[in-house]
Amino acid sequence: MTTLRKPWLAPLLSVLLLAFLLGVWQLAAQPETTVVDPGLDPEYAALIGAAAAGGGQSAMPTPGEVGGKLWAHLTDPFYDRGTNDKGLGIQIGYSLARVLAGYLIAVALAVPLGFLIGMSPLAYRALDPYIQVLKPISPLAWMPLALYTIKDSGTSAVFVIFICSVWPILVNTAFGVASVRRDWLNVARTLEVSPLRTAFTVILPAAAPTILTGMRISIGIAWLVIVAAEMLVGGTGIGYFVWNEWNNLSIANIIVAILVIGVVGMALDTMLARLARAVSYRE
Amino acid sequence: MSLSKNPFDANVSLAGRCNCGHHTSQAEHDAEAVAEREALESRAVEGAVMRALFPDDQLRRNFLKAVGVGTAYAAVATLFPLAAAREAFAESTGPLEKTKLKVGFIPITCATPIIMAHPMGFYAKQGLDVEVVKTAGWAVVRDKALAKEYDAAHMLSPMPLAISLGAGSNPIPWTMPAVENINGQAITLAMKHKDKRNPKSWKGFKFAVPFDYSMHNYLLRYYLAEFGIDPDKDVQIRSVPPPEMVANLRAGNIDGFLAPDPVNQRAVYDGVGFIHILSKDIWEGHPCCAFAASKEFVTQTPNTYKALLKAIIEATAYAKKAEHRKEIAAAIAPANYLNQPVTVVEQVLTGTFADGLGKVQKVPNRIDFDPFPWHSFAVWILTQMKRWGQIQGDVDYQKVAREVFLATDAAKLMQEVGLTPPKTTSKSFVVMKKTFDPAKPEAYLKSFAIGKS
């Protein structure tokens, strides 16, 4: 990448783009001037929403309304008004705990297994069809099966995170291990390094960037999956928050949740990207 | 009651008079309530004894007429120590096996008794610490209840029957100790069908119902079939969780739905649809949702079960009174429970509502609460399950009804909280001008032109 001559240009463009999008949104969501139909029974008008009284349907919220909701959630993220009504911060906490649990199990299992598969071409070919079949299955398809067999919704959610995030790590680890340069392995063999030591001092560092790439893909998938899983099982978490606000048709709150989901996902991705940079090397 | 008075409620008087306004003080009101309950408890015991002695109600009446009340009372008392029985019943049962319970619910007004019992303290009164957990859909409620994550749950009244029979899941003995609400559903159509009020013109419509095993599904199918529309061929009926219905109606994915409230009222509130017909006009007094628990919970923790059921039935009795409905609406509308605007919930519960076509309708029994699980309700539901091919082969209607719908328990507790349970467990009723005789389910089933069996 060439260095830009004016480093402030890109952020400026980003801000302008944001302003433009918000402007378009504000204009598009501008409620039609809701004049209450003069022929409408005032008793009736009091019973229905403002938009319906004007003869229309309730409209999209404007950026201002969303901003207000966002502010309300950010200033009071940890309130707890009972089992089914907790602050956004608490919900994010629940979701992160589930994602980390499922993800760490996936890493703990997939990295060693991927190592074995990568070192043995036979195992690679034997397991490949299973991996290819199981990889593309949607989390929502796993959920009923998990609920039915595990019989605990919290564990089911963690299981679904695990089963969806295990494949990229597994495939990438196997690929990274299998494609370590032959020369390096041969050097290790001539120096009579033990196989275990070879694995840790030669193969692992060599395959680390590929493994980290797999882990980075996986954390993205895990974060995608959690929202869907929580919308399905409910109870707690950011996915439940979205579902609960959908229940109330509160689009403003849903947009707030979307923004928060995006920011947290970006933070997770950035963390793994940093980690990947730390283990990368130049040949 | 005086402690539970909400000082921020405009309808409650804090000074002087009592809640109901008929007594000069709250203490007097409470005293009368206690006396009333004690009298009712005695009545309950006597009623139970008489029912046991005379299974046939006609025989009992004949006996009373023949010998006179005084003689009859003396005669029965010699056979059965009525006073002792009354005392035995009034004594509290054993200690609660567990006090921390989880009860699942779907955020709709059908669950009113289950939900309101939490903020209004009906569970706490029975010494229970109940957590009411909002759940995303009926299949999830079923699976969580089967997995024992919930001790008891809000279900649709056909679900305990389906679970017990193994339709749509493995057969597991399930029970339904109480109906939660009667009536309270409606058919809502999208605004663009404002002029198509005759169901005969609904060919090709797409409808949503909350679940396959729901009264909504059976009532909608029944309603359509009565107008000559075959629900399996002429229209499409799909199962959509209630919260998603308004969004789908708005997007034009469906033309209408037979749904629980507040979904119907919410569609009106947002200008998306109008209420075509209330379910009470299809079948006045039909059951809808239910309080359900596994047979295991009922038999292994009988005291907890009784306390929980009592809390629910007490809440149901409280909800039955029209003057309490506004207070209840305010209690269950917040985000922790239904998460709806208060006015929407209030319109559903009070029955003074906007119909979406510019009129304010006043139907006080739009939704009503009556916990008694009539066995004949179960028989009707079973006939419809068979009619639409959800169950096949011979069904022992009465046996299934008796085992799943726990009418005796409900009757006993209803009397304790001041409701009058019916004398029998079976009654005939009218669905769209057609009388249903619970003694002849097969003949009823054969009388329909449209159906799969």
XYZ file of C-alpha atoms in Angstrom:
736
model
C 0.000 0.000 0.000
C 1.318 3.442 -0.868
C 1.248 6.053 1.852
C -1.352 8.739 1.264
C -0.044 12.232 0.912
C -2.898 13.699 2.914
C -3.575 11.340 5.864
C -6.692 13.263 6.944
C -8.439 12.697 3.623
C -9.798 9.192 4.307
C -11.368 10.006 7.714
C -12.874 13.159 6.243
C -14.407 11.129 3.439
C -15.792 8.655 6.000
C -17.403 11.442 7.989
C -18.876 13.026 4.859
C -20.293 9.670 3.785
C -21.867 9.208 7.214
C -23.399 12.687 7.117
C -24.772 12.043 3.648
C -26.296 8.695 4.648
C -27.854 10.164 7.796
C -29.279 13.028 5.732
C -30.863 10.652 3.232
C -32.255 8.556 6.093
C -33.664 11.631 7.845
C -35.414 12.721 4.657
C -36.706 9.248 3.851
C -37.996 8.609 7.337
C -39.592 12.037 7.691
C -43.141 11.216 8.779
C -45.782 12.551 6.452
C -47.372 15.483 8.186
C -49.722 13.540 10.422
C -52.870 15.573 10.415
C -55.480 13.624 12.301
C -58.365 12.965 9.972
C -60.981 15.532 11.092
C -63.763 13.003 10.520
C -62.164 10.602 12.951
C -63.870 9.952 16.253
C -61.534 11.506 18.884
C -62.167 8.563 21.199
C -61.005 6.250 18.416
C -57.992 8.399 17.614
C -56.862 8.212 21.230
C -56.775 4.426 21.042
C -54.481 4.085 18.056
C -50.961 5.218 17.233
C -50.313 8.688 15.816
C -49.434 7.400 12.348
C -52.523 5.190 12.171
C -54.688 8.162 13.167
C -53.307 10.037 10.176
C -54.477 7.198 7.963
C -50.998 5.785 7.421
C -48.766 3.188 9.005
C -46.175 3.714 11.690
C -43.012 4.915 9.990
C -39.282 4.231 10.259
C -37.632 6.084 13.127
C -35.496 9.098 12.196
C -31.759 9.249 13.017
C -32.625 11.651 15.826
C -34.895 9.113 17.521
C -32.290 6.392 17.162
C -29.641 8.736 18.570
C -31.848 9.432 21.572
C -32.351 5.709 22.238
C -28.634 5.083 21.765
C -27.822 7.775 24.296
C -30.323 6.334 26.772
C -28.787 2.865 26.442
C -25.196 4.092 26.635
C -25.774 6.197 29.721
C -27.499 3.362 31.576
C -26.103 0.106 30.218
C -26.305 -2.030 33.349
C -29.830 -1.621 34.662
C -31.696 -4.730 35.777
C -35.470 -4.474 35.910
C -36.210 -8.149 36.243
C -35.516 -11.404 34.439
C -36.636 -10.228 31.020
C -35.495 -6.607 31.030
C -31.815 -5.965 31.495
C -29.495 -3.231 30.199
C -27.614 -3.440 26.924
C -24.269 -3.824 28.724
C -25.496 -6.872 30.642
C -26.903 -8.427 27.474
C -23.605 -7.910 25.633
C -21.846 -9.491 28.603
C -24.016 -12.609 28.362
C -23.446 -12.873 24.626
C -19.678 -12.419 24.945
C -19.499 -15.058 27.675
C -21.333 -17.557 25.448
C -19.243 -16.716 22.401
C -15.987 -17.016 24.319
C -17.005 -20.320 25.903
C -17.986 -21.908 22.580
C -15.060 -20.350 20.765
C -12.418 -21.407 23.279
C -13.700 -24.986 23.242
C -13.540 -24.876 19.460
C -9.945 -23.582 19.520
C -8.886 -26.103 22.154
C -10.266 -28.932 20.058
C -9.670 -27.793 16.506
C -6.018 -26.770 16.768
C -4.640 -30.130 18.011
C -7.005 -32.036 15.735
C -6.069 -29.869 12.775
C -2.414 -30.542 13.594
C -2.949 -34.278 13.400
C -4.957 -34.049 10.216
C -2.351 -31.777 8.634
C 0.530 -34.103 9.492
C -1.121 -37.213 8.126
C -2.303 -37.102 4.511
C -4.331 -40.247 5.188
C -6.319 -38.659 8.015
C -6.737 -35.556 5.884
C -8.384 -37.500 3.100
C -10.462 -39.671 5.447
C -11.932 -36.767 7.409
C -12.298 -34.316 4.560
C -15.797 -35.433 3.419
C -17.181 -35.014 6.965
C -15.672 -31.596 7.332
C -17.031 -30.506 3.959
C -20.542 -31.704 4.800
C -20.686 -30.274 8.315
C -19.024 -26.951 7.515
C -21.844 -25.219 5.660
C -24.661 -26.052 8.109
C -26.457 -23.018 9.478
C -26.542 -22.485 13.251
C -30.338 -22.329 13.172
C -30.452 -25.854 11.786
C -28.329 -27.130 14.665
C -30.439 -25.446 17.318
C -33.470 -27.787 17.502
C -31.190 -30.812 17.563
C -29.052 -29.273 20.289
C -32.053 -28.300 22.409
C -33.518 -31.753 22.037
C -30.401 -33.687 22.944
C -28.577 -31.366 25.360
C -31.764 -30.347 27.160
C -30.369 -27.026 28.329
C -30.755 -23.851 26.323
C -27.609 -22.136 27.643
C -25.407 -25.111 26.817
C -27.168 -25.497 23.470
C -26.229 -21.940 22.512
C -22.604 -22.605 23.459
C -22.683 -25.857 21.498
C -24.005 -24.103 18.411
C -21.207 -21.492 18.654
C -18.719 -24.305 18.989
C -20.003 -26.366 16.079
C -20.097 -23.357 13.762
C -16.712 -21.895 14.672
C -14.750 -25.142 14.793
C -14.505 -25.713 11.027
C -12.488 -22.712 9.821
C -9.929 -23.285 12.586
C -9.747 -26.992 11.794
C -9.392 -26.535 8.054
C -6.893 -23.700 8.334
C -4.755 -25.487 10.911
C -4.661 -28.624 8.792
C -3.821 -26.600 5.709
C -1.155 -24.564 7.505
C 0.475 -27.655 8.968
C 0.358 -29.565 5.688
C 1.980 -26.755 3.764
C 5.006 -26.150 6.004
C 7.998 -26.009 3.724
C 9.575 -29.432 3.204
C 13.090 -27.917 3.482
C 12.509 -26.889 7.073
C 11.229 -30.315 8.045
C 14.184 -31.917 6.292
C 16.607 -29.663 8.141
C 14.963 -30.631 11.397
C 15.245 -34.290 10.473
C 18.949 -34.020 9.577
C 19.556 -32.357 12.920
C 17.725 -35.301 14.543
C 15.170 -33.132 16.326
C 12.473 -35.240 18.035
C 9.057 -35.251 16.330
C 7.423 -33.508 19.292
C 10.054 -30.802 19.291
C 9.694 -30.434 15.536
C 5.980 -29.900 15.992
C 6.411 -27.132 18.551
C 9.519 -25.365 17.312
C 9.197 -25.753 13.551
C 5.655 -26.548 12.448
C 3.711 -24.447 14.951
C 5.548 -21.181 14.280
C 5.459 -21.873 10.561
C 1.731 -22.594 10.523
C 0.806 -19.947 13.104
C -0.259 -17.229 10.635
C -2.606 -19.619 8.830
C -4.030 -20.889 12.139
C -4.610 -17.332 13.322
C -6.396 -16.526 10.065
C -8.705 -19.457 10.749
C -9.295 -18.227 14.285
C -10.047 -14.747 12.998
C -12.640 -16.096 10.568
C -14.107 -18.179 13.366
C -14.573 -15.380 15.871
C -16.507 -13.491 13.192
C -18.713 -16.512 12.601
C -19.197 -17.063 16.346
C -20.351 -13.480 16.773
C -22.729 -13.837 13.808
C -24.120 -17.060 15.207
C -24.753 -15.826 18.739
C -27.336 -13.274 17.640
C -29.290 -15.889 15.707
C -29.016 -18.450 18.500
C -30.183 -16.030 21.162
C -33.088 -14.849 19.063
C -34.191 -18.444 18.981
C -33.745 -19.532 22.589
C -34.351 -16.160 24.224
C -33.713 -15.366 27.849
C -30.578 -13.237 27.783
C -28.036 -11.794 25.396
C -27.971 -9.245 22.615
C -29.909 -11.554 20.283
C -32.681 -11.784 22.849
C -32.624 -7.977 23.113
C -33.201 -7.683 19.365
C -36.017 -10.240 19.515
C -37.642 -8.514 22.498
C -37.604 -5.161 20.713
C -38.939 -6.767 17.551
C -41.770 -7.989 19.709
C -42.473 -4.363 20.525
C -41.859 -3.313 16.882
C -39.330 -0.830 18.215
C -37.156 -0.322 15.148
C -35.147 2.415 16.882
C -33.975 -0.001 19.571
C -33.193 -2.644 16.965
C -31.002 -0.192 15.058
C -29.194 0.636 18.303
C -28.602 -3.077 18.845
C -27.341 -3.478 15.269
C -24.818 -0.691 15.816
C -23.634 -2.230 19.073
C -23.345 -5.688 17.515
C -21.260 -4.214 14.721
C -18.921 -2.349 17.077
C -18.362 -5.373 19.315
C -17.770 -7.604 16.286
C -15.221 -5.115 14.977
C -13.451 -5.052 18.347
C -13.202 -8.856 18.419
C -11.873 -8.920 14.873
C -9.299 -6.205 15.595
C -8.029 -8.138 18.594
C -7.387 -11.244 16.528
C -5.903 -9.217 13.709
C -3.348 -7.799 16.191
C -2.590 -11.311 17.365
C -2.159 -12.509 13.788
C 0.279 -9.684 13.092
C 2.311 -10.687 16.142
C 2.926 -14.208 14.838
C 3.435 -13.367 11.189
C 6.929 -13.667 9.679
C 8.722 -12.874 6.469
C 10.384 -15.627 4.518
C -54.430 -5.960 50.450
C -53.607 -2.562 51.935
C -49.861 -3.129 51.634
C -50.101 -4.032 47.992
C -51.995 -0.887 47.089
C -50.173 1.056 44.475
C -49.865 4.659 45.702
C -49.226 5.789 42.105
C -52.407 4.326 40.722
C -55.103 6.876 40.000
C -57.809 4.237 40.458
C -56.812 3.315 43.977
C -57.951 5.293 46.971
C -55.391 5.450 49.730
C -57.502 7.228 52.329
C -60.618 5.915 53.981
C -62.486 3.549 51.749
C -61.361 0.172 50.504
C -60.348 -1.005 47.036
C -63.752 -2.039 45.896
C -65.431 0.988 47.426
C -68.195 -0.983 49.115
C -66.685 -0.883 52.593
C -65.792 2.029 54.802
C -62.264 0.767 55.419
C -59.753 -1.624 53.940
C -59.816 -3.687 57.149
C -63.533 -4.256 56.806
C -63.065 -5.243 53.173
C -60.353 -7.715 54.119
C -62.400 -9.185 56.941
C -65.304 -9.784 54.637
C -63.007 -11.326 52.051
C -61.639 -13.746 54.654
C -65.118 -14.687 55.859
C -66.190 -15.177 52.269
C -63.238 -17.427 51.588
C -63.858 -19.524 54.689
C -67.480 -19.950 53.758
C -66.414 -20.982 50.285
C -63.915 -23.486 51.624
C -66.643 -25.130 53.665
C -68.826 -25.151 50.610
C -66.001 -26.739 48.614
C -65.677 -29.619 51.041
C -69.386 -30.177 51.257
C -69.634 -30.031 47.496
C -66.854 -32.579 47.106
C -68.512 -34.947 49.553
C -71.874 -34.646 47.868
C -70.341 -35.186 44.463
C -68.571 -38.276 45.737
C -71.770 -39.654 47.204
C -73.897 -38.801 44.194
C -71.875 -39.034 40.983
C -75.079 -38.371 39.090
C -76.211 -34.839 39.760
C -79.837 -35.620 39.002
C -79.821 -38.309 41.680
C -78.523 -35.793 44.219
C -81.245 -33.320 43.352
C -83.912 -35.996 43.548
C -82.586 -37.092 46.911
C -82.622 -33.541 48.266
C -86.123 -32.922 46.953
C -87.383 -36.160 48.409
C -86.054 -35.853 51.955
C -85.518 -32.110 52.395
C -82.263 -30.287 53.004
C -82.129 -30.612 56.818
C -82.647 -34.362 56.784
C -80.218 -34.801 53.946
C -77.526 -32.843 55.785
C -78.019 -34.924 58.944
C -78.002 -38.142 56.967
C -74.832 -37.268 55.143
C -73.184 -36.054 58.345
C -73.752 -39.401 60.021
C -72.109 -41.131 57.088
C -69.326 -38.651 56.721
C -67.951 -36.247 59.346
C -68.387 -33.059 57.352
C -66.993 -30.756 60.042
C -63.807 -32.788 60.359
C -63.369 -32.880 56.617
C -63.726 -29.109 56.440
C -60.982 -28.663 59.017
C -58.688 -31.167 57.369
C -59.000 -29.304 54.099
C -58.404 -25.891 55.655
C -55.159 -27.038 57.258
C -52.187 -26.210 55.180
C -50.609 -29.096 53.346
C -47.014 -30.162 53.897
C -43.988 -27.946 53.364
C -43.063 -26.834 49.850
C -40.576 -29.225 48.244
C -38.931 -26.352 46.409
C -39.581 -22.632 46.408
C -37.454 -21.390 43.519
C -39.321 -22.078 40.313
C -38.986 -21.099 36.691
C -42.099 -20.613 34.616
C -41.840 -19.896 30.903
C -44.240 -17.656 29.015
C -44.833 -16.202 25.570
C -45.423 -12.437 25.639
C -49.148 -12.373 24.821
C -52.158 -11.374 26.895
C -53.282 -15.008 27.143
C -50.501 -15.424 29.694
C -51.970 -12.649 31.848
C -52.459 -14.772 35.016
C -48.975 -16.307 34.803
C -47.349 -12.931 34.198
C -49.356 -10.738 36.560
C -48.849 -13.194 39.432
C -45.233 -12.044 39.449
C -45.463 -8.225 39.699
C -48.675 -8.371 41.722
C -47.322 -10.795 44.286
C -49.557 -13.839 43.849
C -46.578 -16.197 43.751
C -44.931 -14.556 46.743
C -48.147 -14.937 48.716
C -47.855 -18.719 48.343
C -44.244 -18.582 49.520
C -42.904 -19.203 46.028
C -40.004 -17.418 44.398
C -41.015 -17.730 40.779
C -38.973 -16.410 37.904
C -41.157 -15.801 34.864
C -39.042 -16.189 31.746
C -40.023 -14.740 28.404
C -39.570 -17.286 25.629
C -39.292 -16.867 21.880
C -41.795 -19.401 20.561
C -44.000 -22.367 21.283
C -41.543 -24.984 20.097
C -38.906 -23.505 22.397
C -41.325 -23.397 25.348
C -42.141 -27.044 24.700
C -38.495 -28.100 24.424
C -37.456 -26.130 27.500
C -40.335 -27.584 29.481
C -39.505 -31.108 28.282
C -35.884 -30.483 29.238
C -37.049 -29.508 32.771
C -35.503 -26.083 32.404
C -38.948 -24.769 33.284
C -40.941 -26.233 36.135
C -44.174 -25.225 34.495
C -45.047 -23.221 31.442
C -47.581 -21.237 29.528
C -48.707 -23.416 26.645
C -51.485 -23.504 24.116
C -54.217 -25.759 25.418
C -53.811 -28.345 22.599
C -50.094 -28.687 23.370
C -50.348 -30.823 26.534
C -52.652 -33.147 24.581
C -50.245 -33.280 21.664
C -47.246 -33.889 23.932
C -49.075 -36.644 25.812
C -50.126 -38.276 22.546
C -46.714 -37.851 21.014
C -47.892 -35.696 18.116
C -44.985 -33.487 17.095
C -42.753 -34.800 19.888
C -42.060 -37.971 21.854
C -45.019 -38.966 24.025
C -44.443 -37.699 27.557
C -47.271 -37.613 30.110
C -48.184 -33.967 30.397
C -50.906 -32.265 32.366
C -52.944 -29.121 32.095
C -54.228 -28.136 35.530
C -55.752 -24.831 34.419
C -56.974 -22.938 31.413
C -55.675 -19.396 31.506
C -58.003 -17.436 29.339
C -61.097 -17.905 27.319
C -61.827 -15.894 24.166
C -59.293 -13.146 23.524
C -58.154 -13.996 19.989
C -59.165 -12.457 16.672
C -58.833 -12.707 12.936
C -56.948 -9.664 11.680
C -56.662 -8.843 7.993
C -54.320 -6.484 6.181
C -55.746 -3.019 5.465
C -55.862 -3.707 1.727
C -58.582 -6.343 2.312
C -60.889 -3.835 3.957
C -63.660 -4.652 1.496
C -63.272 -8.434 1.473
C -65.251 -9.176 4.584
C -66.842 -12.363 3.216
C -64.577 -15.378 3.832
C -65.811 -16.901 0.562
C -63.626 -14.339 -1.217
C -60.494 -15.381 0.657
C -59.266 -18.056 -1.779
C -55.521 -17.822 -2.241
C -54.941 -15.932 1.008
C -51.920 -16.616 3.159
C -52.711 -16.867 6.858
C -50.557 -17.133 9.927
C -51.342 -18.954 13.153
C -49.012 -19.120 16.151
C -48.464 -22.879 16.139
C -49.757 -26.045 14.483
C -51.125 -27.361 17.768
C -53.084 -24.271 18.710
C -56.692 -23.280 19.160
C -55.890 -20.577 16.624
C -55.155 -23.147 13.958
C -58.288 -25.171 14.726
C -60.562 -22.136 14.993
C -59.272 -20.621 11.754
C -59.642 -23.926 9.923
C -63.116 -24.401 11.357
C -64.143 -20.870 10.408
C -62.829 -21.175 6.857
C -64.347 -24.624 6.348
C -67.765 -23.375 7.454
C -67.589 -20.941 4.539
C -66.608 -23.698 2.134
C -62.907 -22.825 2.003
C -60.678 -25.886 2.330
C -57.860 -24.720 4.628
C -55.430 -27.209 3.121
C -56.152 -26.511 -0.541
C -57.685 -23.068 -1.024
C -55.498 -21.053 1.333
C -52.096 -21.367 2.917
C -51.805 -21.497 6.699
C -48.372 -21.216 8.207
C -47.104 -21.118 11.691
C -45.464 -17.813 12.654
C -44.465 -16.764 16.181
C -46.809 -13.991 17.410
C -44.171 -11.227 17.638
C -43.326 -11.663 13.962
C -46.919 -11.519 12.759
C -47.400 -7.753 12.598
C -44.048 -7.310 10.862
C -45.067 -9.929 8.275
C -48.512 -8.425 7.789
C -46.938 -5.043 7.254
C -44.488 -6.453 4.724
C -47.357 -8.114 2.837
C -46.021 -11.646 3.361
C -49.359 -12.685 4.800
C -52.908 -11.490 4.220
C -54.097 -12.028 7.748
C -53.822 -14.084 10.882
C -55.790 -15.618 13.667
C -53.607 -14.547 16.504
C -53.522 -14.003 20.218
C -53.646 -10.472 21.531
C -51.963 -8.009 21.828
C -50.893 -8.873 18.277
C -54.282 -8.004 16.760
C -54.571 -4.739 18.635
C -50.978 -3.923 17.846
C -51.709 -4.297 14.132
C -54.531 -1.774 14.538
C -52.369 0.529 16.650
C -49.737 0.628 13.922
C -52.276 1.074 11.148
C -51.318 -2.214 9.515
C -54.535 -4.209 9.820
C -58.096 -4.326 11.082
C -59.935 -6.766 13.300
C -62.250 -8.833 11.125
C -63.872 -10.942 13.831
C -63.194 -11.712 17.469
C -62.715 -15.387 18.257
C -65.559 -15.176 20.761
C -67.895 -14.761 17.800
C -66.700 -18.088 16.415
C -66.995 -19.955 19.698
C -68.142 -17.997 22.730
C -66.063 -19.063 25.710
C -63.463 -21.149 23.901
C -60.298 -21.997 25.817
C -57.027 -20.690 24.489
C -53.853 -20.809 26.473
C -53.100 -23.010 29.402
C -50.945 -23.447 32.403
C -49.170 -26.757 31.897
C -46.737 -28.922 33.803
C -45.264 -32.381 33.445
C -46.948 -35.218 35.248
C -43.655 -35.733 37.030
C -43.811 -32.221 38.539
C -47.389 -32.809 39.680
C -46.721 -36.155 41.338
C -43.212 -35.611 42.729
C -43.648 -32.143 44.197
C -47.363 -32.122 45.017
C -47.238 -29.285 47.549
C -45.268 -26.992 45.280
C -47.609 -27.872 42.455
C -50.623 -27.046 44.589
C -49.161 -23.731 45.743
C -48.241 -22.744 42.194
C -51.631 -23.701 40.837
C -53.296 -21.795 43.651
C -51.315 -18.675 42.810
C -52.336 -18.995 39.157
C -55.985 -19.600 39.939
C -56.026 -16.724 42.411
C -54.528 -14.468 39.766
C -57.101 -15.733 37.277
C -59.908 -14.954 39.712
C -58.488 -11.460 40.184
C -58.211 -10.952 36.435
C -61.787 -12.078 35.906
C -63.100 -8.906 37.565
C -63.554 -6.127 35.024
C -62.606 -3.406 37.510
C -59.092 -4.871 37.919
C -58.290 -4.980 34.240
C -56.692 -1.505 33.930
C -54.436 -2.132 36.885
C -53.371 -5.469 35.380
C -52.712 -3.884 31.993
C -50.360 -1.383 33.630
C -48.609 -4.198 35.520
C -47.940 -6.475 32.548
C -47.208 -3.970 29.758
C -43.569 -3.025 30.701
C -40.518 -4.365 28.886
C -39.936 -7.066 31.491
C -43.218 -8.725 30.521
C -45.209 -8.030 27.354
C -43.175 -5.035 26.175
C -46.113 -3.230 24.563
C -47.638 0.236 24.839
C -49.998 0.277 27.838
C -52.936 1.469 25.745
C -52.701 -1.611 23.512
C -52.815 -4.011 26.446
C -55.536 -1.972 28.095
C -57.750 -2.107 25.000
C -57.399 -5.876 24.918
C -58.165 -6.408 28.577
C -60.960 -3.867 28.978
C -62.622 -4.720 25.675
C -63.027 -1.073 24.675
C -60.956 -1.046 21.548
C -60.348 0.498 18.146
C -61.232 -2.029 15.456
C -59.015 -0.558 12.760
C -61.969 0.569 10.657
C -62.703 3.771 12.526
C -65.068 2.439 15.168
C -64.622 2.051 18.905
C -66.107 -1.271 19.940
C -67.139 -2.146 23.459
C -66.954 -5.903 24.115
C -66.246 -6.396 27.838
C -65.727 -10.150 27.437
C -63.373 -9.827 24.485
C -60.981 -11.724 26.713
C -62.062 -13.449 29.884
C -60.445 -15.632 32.475
C -61.829 -18.931 33.673
C -59.396 -21.569 34.868
C -61.670 -24.611 34.666
C -60.240 -27.194 32.235
C -63.440 -28.724 30.857
C -62.912 -32.275 29.664
C -65.212 -31.509 26.767
C -62.750 -28.827 25.591
C -60.114 -31.534 25.334
C -62.491 -33.805 23.443
C -63.294 -31.030 20.960
C -59.596 -30.307 20.438
C -58.942 -34.018 19.848
C -61.715 -34.175 17.233
C -60.092 -31.279 15.378
C -56.629 -32.840 15.627
C -58.086 -35.916 14.010
C -60.075 -33.874 11.496
C -56.937 -32.199 10.159
C -54.821 -35.349 10.231
C -52.573 -34.466 13.184
C -53.486 -37.734 14.895
C -54.595 -40.951 13.259
C -56.478 -44.028 14.264
C -58.734 -44.581 17.232
C -58.589 -42.123 20.079
C -59.933 -42.782 23.548
C -61.226 -39.219 23.788
C -62.551 -39.328 27.331
C -59.512 -41.062 28.783
C -57.022 -38.646 27.256
C -59.172 -35.713 28.348
C -59.344 -36.979 31.920
C -55.633 -37.658 32.178
C -54.416 -34.382 30.734
C -57.023 -31.840 31.791
C -56.860 -31.977 35.591
C -60.368 -30.721 36.285
C -60.630 -31.969 39.869
C -57.574 -30.089 41.091
C -58.694 -26.919 39.405
C -62.213 -27.226 40.856
C -60.882 -27.662 44.378
C -58.600 -24.658 44.167
C -61.137 -22.524 42.329
C -63.441 -22.873 45.280
C -60.664 -21.941 47.673
C -60.147 -18.633 45.920
C -63.796 -17.750 45.604
C -64.765 -18.933 42.153
C -67.628 -21.291 41.554
C -66.441 -24.370 39.737
C -69.019 -26.203 37.674
C -70.607 -29.377 39.004
C -69.640 -31.528 36.053
C -66.500 -31.744 33.974
C -68.164 -32.021 30.616
C -70.565 -29.716 28.840
C -71.810 -29.265 25.344
C -71.249 -25.967 23.595
C -71.895 -24.249 20.308
C -69.243 -23.488 17.718
C -70.603 -21.351 14.893
C -74.214 -22.361 15.487
C -73.304 -26.043 15.559
C -73.739 -27.884 18.849
C -70.965 -30.144 20.021
C -71.953 -33.157 22.113
C -68.844 -34.367 23.990
C -70.378 -37.827 24.336
C -70.407 -38.366 20.560
C -67.067 -37.132 19.214
C -66.907 -39.567 16.282
C -70.348 -38.591 15.013
C -69.350 -34.911 15.304
C -66.203 -35.591 13.318
C -68.151 -37.343 10.560
C -70.564 -34.418 10.234
C -67.989 -32.154 8.570
C -67.808 -31.964 4.781
C -64.273 -30.552 4.756
C -61.477 -32.374 6.550
C -58.819 -35.004 6.079
C -60.537 -37.881 7.846
